[in-house]
PDB file of C-alpha atoms in Angstrom:
ATOM      1  CA  MET A   1       7.244   9.874  26.929  1.00  0.00           C
ATOM      2  CA  LYS A   2       7.020   6.089  26.610  1.00  0.00           C
ATOM      3  CA  THR A   3       4.008   6.397  24.319  1.00  0.00           C
ATOM      4  CA  ALA A   4       6.183   8.100  21.698  1.00  0.00           C
ATOM      5  CA  LEU A   5       8.261   4.932  21.450  1.00  0.00           C
ATOM      6  CA  ILE A   6       5.319   2.602  20.945  1.00  0.00           C
ATOM      7  CA  ALA A   7       4.843   1.434  17.362  1.00  0.00           C
ATOM      8  CA  LEU A   8       1.808   2.684  15.530  1.00  0.00           C
ATOM      9  CA  LEU A   9      -0.157  -0.092  13.842  1.00  0.00           C
ATOM     10  CA  VAL A  10      -2.510   1.014  11.077  1.00  0.00           C
ATOM     11  CA  SER A  11      -4.649  -1.376   9.102  1.00  0.00           C
ATOM     12  CA  PHE A  12      -6.118  -0.657   5.709  1.00  0.00           C
ATOM     13  CA  SER A  13      -8.293  -3.169   3.944  1.00  0.00           C
ATOM     14  CA  ALA A  14      -8.739  -2.971   0.213  1.00  0.00           C
ATOM     15  CA  MET A  15     -12.341  -3.271  -0.919  1.00  0.00           C
ATOM     16  CA  ALA A  16     -13.183  -6.930  -0.321  1.00  0.00           C
ATOM     17  CA  SER A  17     -10.854  -8.558  -2.766  1.00  0.00           C
ATOM     18  CA  GLU A  18     -10.189  -5.987  -5.475  1.00  0.00           C
ATOM     19  CA  CYS A  19      -9.266  -7.944  -8.623  1.00  0.00           C
ATOM     20  CA  TYR A  20      -7.273  -7.175 -11.757  1.00  0.00           C
ATOM     21  CA  GLN A  21      -7.106  -9.087 -15.050  1.00  0.00           C
ATOM     22  CA  ARG A  22      -3.967  -9.549 -17.151  1.00  0.00           C
ATOM     23  CA  GLN A  23      -4.233  -7.850 -20.530  1.00  0.00           C
ATOM     24  CA  GLY A  24      -2.777  -9.916 -23.348  1.00  0.00           C
ATOM     25  CA  VAL A  25      -1.380 -13.408 -23.726  1.00  0.00           C
ATOM     26  CA  PRO A  26       2.274 -14.272 -23.008  1.00  0.00           C
ATOM     27  CA  GLU A  27       4.252 -14.851 -26.222  1.00  0.00           C
ATOM     28  CA  VAL A  28       6.107 -17.864 -24.773  1.00  0.00           C
ATOM     29  CA  THR A  29       5.114 -20.985 -22.849  1.00  0.00           C
ATOM     30  CA  ASP A  30       8.459 -21.539 -21.072  1.00  0.00           C
ATOM     31  CA  VAL A  31       7.157 -19.513 -18.114  1.00  0.00           C
ATOM     32  CA  THR A  32       3.628 -18.588 -17.070  1.00  0.00           C
ATOM     33  CA  LEU A  33       1.981 -15.439 -15.776  1.00  0.00           C
ATOM     34  CA  PRO A  34      -1.213 -15.525 -13.690  1.00  0.00           C
ATOM     35  CA  SER A  35      -4.279 -14.185 -15.456  1.00  0.00           C
ATOM     36  CA  GLU A  36      -5.899 -12.750 -12.306  1.00  0.00           C
ATOM     37  CA  PHE A  37      -4.387 -10.717  -9.454  1.00  0.00           C
ATOM     38  CA  CYS A  38      -6.595  -9.938  -6.420  1.00  0.00           C
ATOM     39  CA  ILE A  39      -5.690  -7.675  -3.502  1.00  0.00           C
ATOM     40  CA  ASN A  40      -7.253  -8.953  -0.291  1.00  0.00           C
ATOM     41  CA  ASN A  41      -5.723  -6.694   2.368  1.00  0.00           C
ATOM     42  CA  ILE A  42      -2.957  -4.164   2.984  1.00  0.00           C
ATOM     43  CA  LYS A  43      -1.790  -3.700   6.583  1.00  0.00           C
ATOM     44  CA  LEU A  44       0.722  -1.034   7.543  1.00  0.00           C
ATOM     45  CA  LYS A  45       3.089  -1.395  10.476  1.00  0.00           C
ATOM     46  CA  LEU A  46       4.466   2.093  11.014  1.00  0.00           C
ATOM     47  CA  GLU A  47       7.396   2.395  13.427  1.00  0.00           C
ATOM     48  CA  VAL A  48       8.420   5.780  14.793  1.00  0.00           C
ATOM     49  CA  PHE A  49      12.086   4.851  15.259  1.00  0.00           C
ATOM     50  CA  GLY A  50      12.264   1.512  13.460  1.00  0.00           C
ATOM     51  CA  LYS A  51      11.586  -0.147  10.151  1.00  0.00           C
ATOM     52  CA  SER A  52       8.070   0.401   8.787  1.00  0.00           C
ATOM     53  CA  GLU A  53       6.447  -2.294   6.665  1.00  0.00           C
ATOM     54  CA  ALA A  54       3.350  -3.011   4.635  1.00  0.00           C
ATOM     55  CA  VAL A  55       1.950  -6.534   4.636  1.00  0.00           C
ATOM     56  CA  LEU A  56       0.154  -7.283   1.393  1.00  0.00           C
ATOM     57  CA  SER A  57      -2.288 -10.178   1.260  1.00  0.00           C
ATOM     58  CA  TYR A  58      -3.187 -11.100  -2.326  1.00  0.00           C
ATOM     59  CA  SER A  59      -4.052 -14.020  -4.571  1.00  0.00           C
ATOM     60  CA  LEU A  60      -2.824 -15.116  -7.995  1.00  0.00           C
ATOM     61  CA  ASP A  61      -5.416 -17.127  -9.929  1.00  0.00           C
ATOM     62  CA  GLY A  62      -7.066 -17.942  -6.582  1.00  0.00           C
ATOM     63  CA  VAL A  63      -3.877 -19.001  -4.738  1.00  0.00           C
ATOM     64  CA  SER A  64      -3.243 -16.900  -1.591  1.00  0.00           C
ATOM     65  CA  GLN A  65       0.092 -15.118  -1.157  1.00  0.00           C
ATOM     66  CA  THR A  66       1.633 -12.710   1.367  1.00  0.00           C
ATOM     67  CA  LYS A  67       4.358 -10.161   0.734  1.00  0.00           C
ATOM     68  CA  VAL A  68       6.112  -7.959   3.300  1.00  0.00           C
ATOM     69  CA  ILE A  69       7.130  -4.641   1.742  1.00  0.00           C
ATOM     70  CA  SER A  70       9.892  -2.584   3.342  1.00  0.00           C
ATOM     71  CA  MET A  71       8.964   1.088   3.534  1.00  0.00           C
ATOM     72  CA  GLU A  72      12.515   2.416   3.827  1.00  0.00           C
ATOM     73  CA  ARG A  73      12.829   4.485   0.657  1.00  0.00           C
ATOM     74  CA  PRO A  74       9.674   6.503  -0.045  1.00  0.00           C
ATOM     75  CA  ILE A  75       9.508   8.235  -3.406  1.00  0.00           C
ATOM     76  CA  PRO A  76       7.535  11.516  -3.240  1.00  0.00           C
ATOM     77  CA  THR A  77       5.167  12.254  -6.120  1.00  0.00           C
ATOM     78  CA  PRO A  78       4.092  15.664  -7.490  1.00  0.00           C
ATOM     79  CA  SER A  79       0.561  14.975  -6.171  1.00  0.00           C
ATOM     80  CA  GLY A  80       1.835  14.912  -2.576  1.00  0.00           C
ATOM     81  CA  LYS A  81       1.702  11.138  -2.144  1.00  0.00           C
ATOM     82  CA  VAL A  82       4.553   8.726  -1.507  1.00  0.00           C
ATOM     83  CA  VAL A  83       5.166   5.484  -3.371  1.00  0.00           C
ATOM     84  CA  PHE A  84       7.206   2.353  -2.780  1.00  0.00           C
ATOM     85  CA  LEU A  85       8.251  -0.032  -5.543  1.00  0.00           C
ATOM     86  CA  VAL A  86       7.052  -3.610  -5.016  1.00  0.00           C
ATOM     87  CA  TRP A  87       9.006  -6.470  -6.617  1.00  0.00           C
ATOM     88  CA  ASP A  88       8.613 -10.237  -6.583  1.00  0.00           C
ATOM     89  CA  LEU A  89       4.844 -10.443  -6.296  1.00  0.00           C
ATOM     90  CA  TYR A  90       5.293 -13.358  -8.679  1.00  0.00           C
ATOM     91  CA  THR A  91       8.438 -14.699 -10.339  1.00  0.00           C
ATOM     92  CA  GLN A  92       9.016 -17.778 -12.471  1.00  0.00           C
ATOM     93  CA  PHE A  93      12.285 -18.745 -14.132  1.00  0.00           C
ATOM     94  CA  SER A  94      13.053 -21.352 -16.801  1.00  0.00           C
ATOM     95  CA  GLY A  95      16.308 -22.288 -18.504  1.00  0.00           C
ATOM     96  CA  GLY A  96      19.977 -22.336 -17.664  1.00  0.00           C
ATOM     97  CA  TRP A  97      22.133 -19.595 -16.248  1.00  0.00           C
ATOM     98  CA  CYS A  98      24.573 -19.582 -19.163  1.00  0.00           C
ATOM     99  CA  GLY A  99      22.100 -20.434 -21.908  1.00  0.00           C
ATOM    100  CA  ASP A 100      18.648 -19.399 -23.066  1.00  0.00           C
ATOM    101  CA  SER A 101      16.503 -18.445 -20.082  1.00  0.00           C
ATOM    102  CA  TYR A 102      13.063 -16.933 -19.571  1.00  0.00           C
ATOM    103  CA  GLN A 103      11.580 -15.160 -16.602  1.00  0.00           C
ATOM    104  CA  SER A 104       8.114 -13.835 -15.828  1.00  0.00           C
ATOM    105  CA  GLU A 105       7.315 -11.501 -12.975  1.00  0.00           C
ATOM    106  CA  ILE A 106       4.676  -9.216 -11.532  1.00  0.00           C
ATOM    107  CA  THR A 107       5.603  -5.830 -10.063  1.00  0.00           C
ATOM    108  CA  ALA A 108       3.523  -2.950  -8.711  1.00  0.00           C
ATOM    109  CA  THR A 109       3.684   0.331  -6.809  1.00  0.00           C
ATOM    110  CA  LEU A 110       2.357   0.875  -3.283  1.00  0.00           C
ATOM    111  CA  GLU A 111       0.892   4.382  -3.126  1.00  0.00           C
ATOM    112  CA  MET A 112      -0.329   6.265  -0.064  1.00  0.00           C
ATOM    113  CA  ASN A 113      -0.919   9.712   1.353  1.00  0.00           C
ATOM    114  CA  LYS A 114       1.841  11.072   3.595  1.00  0.00           C
ATOM    115  CA  ASP A 115      -0.432  10.554   6.625  1.00  0.00           C
ATOM    116  CA  ALA A 116      -0.757   6.806   5.755  1.00  0.00           C
ATOM    117  CA  THR A 117      -4.350   7.035   4.607  1.00  0.00           C
ATOM    118  CA  ASP A 118      -5.688   5.968   1.236  1.00  0.00           C
ATOM    119  CA  VAL A 119      -3.201   3.119   0.756  1.00  0.00           C
ATOM    120  CA  LYS A 120      -3.467   1.207  -2.522  1.00  0.00           C
ATOM    121  CA  LEU A 121      -1.545  -0.862  -5.022  1.00  0.00           C
ATOM    122  CA  VAL A 122      -1.244   0.755  -8.472  1.00  0.00           C
ATOM    123  CA  ASP A 123       0.569   0.083 -11.750  1.00  0.00           C
ATOM    124  CA  ILE A 124       0.333  -3.704 -11.481  1.00  0.00           C
ATOM    125  CA  LYS A 125       2.359  -5.060 -14.390  1.00  0.00           C
ATOM    126  CA  GLY A 126       3.373  -8.453 -15.676  1.00  0.00           C
ATOM    127  CA  SER A 127       6.643  -8.782 -17.549  1.00  0.00           C
ATOM    128  CA  MET A 128       8.123 -11.471 -19.794  1.00  0.00           C
ATOM    129  CA  GLN A 129      11.932 -11.441 -20.034  1.00  0.00           C
ATOM    130  CA  PHE A 130      14.602 -13.348 -21.974  1.00  0.00           C
ATOM    131  CA  SER A 131      18.372 -13.774 -21.911  1.00  0.00           C
ATOM    132  CA  SER A 132      20.466 -15.816 -24.324  1.00  0.00           C
ATOM    133  CA  ASP A 133      23.315 -15.890 -21.782  1.00  0.00           C
ATOM    134  CA  ASN A 134      22.332 -14.923 -18.252  1.00  0.00           C
ATOM    135  CA  CYS A 135      25.951 -15.455 -17.088  1.00  0.00           C
ATOM    136  CA  HIS A 136      27.158 -12.469 -19.070  1.00  0.00           C
ATOM    137  CA  SER A 137      24.081 -10.326 -19.569  1.00  0.00           C
ATOM    138  CA  GLY A 138      20.900  -9.664 -17.646  1.00  0.00           C
ATOM    139  CA  MET A 139      17.327 -10.403 -18.549  1.00  0.00           C
ATOM    140  CA  GLN A 140      15.720  -8.142 -21.156  1.00  0.00           C
ATOM    141  CA  GLU A 141      11.995  -7.469 -21.168  1.00  0.00           C
ATOM    142  CA  PHE A 142      10.350  -8.429 -24.451  1.00  0.00           C
ATOM    143  CA  GLN A 143       6.698  -8.222 -23.415  1.00  0.00           C
ATOM    144  CA  SER A 144       4.814  -6.081 -20.900  1.00  0.00           C
ATOM    145  CA  LEU A 145       1.362  -7.232 -19.797  1.00  0.00           C
ATOM    146  CA  PRO A 146      -0.522  -4.715 -17.605  1.00  0.00           C
ATOM    147  CA  TYR A 147      -3.218  -5.779 -15.156  1.00  0.00           C
ATOM    148  CA  THR A 148      -6.441  -3.730 -15.296  1.00  0.00           C
ATOM    149  CA  HIS A 149      -9.235  -3.463 -12.743  1.00  0.00           C
ATOM    150  CA  LEU A 150     -12.180  -5.811 -13.271  1.00  0.00           C
TER     151      LEU A 150
END
């Protein structure tokens, strides 16, 4: 009975640093967006009665990063997989809150089979956003820059 309460730890490693290249050039220089995104490793920590997480190890233009992704709200797909939205892989902000401001960010989707096999990051996208008054209105995307597999 105690074994049912023990957390299941599954590790999935992406193919030795799977890299993606940004398509296009940002239209502004107020904020930057990395040109290369590499996935080094994805580890799943699956809890039977607790909070499951994915730990993503990646690099942006050669600089290592780690992101813990909460797996609380799976979104089922028609193909029988589940996905989790991944925010804040990269964010840069420039400007004032109540004046002109720019933001760049990278988002993606974590996709896996329901049995936690075949885990991968898909739909990696860079975004350039602008607001003329961030105090009264949110950021609006003006440029989308997808990342494609090298």
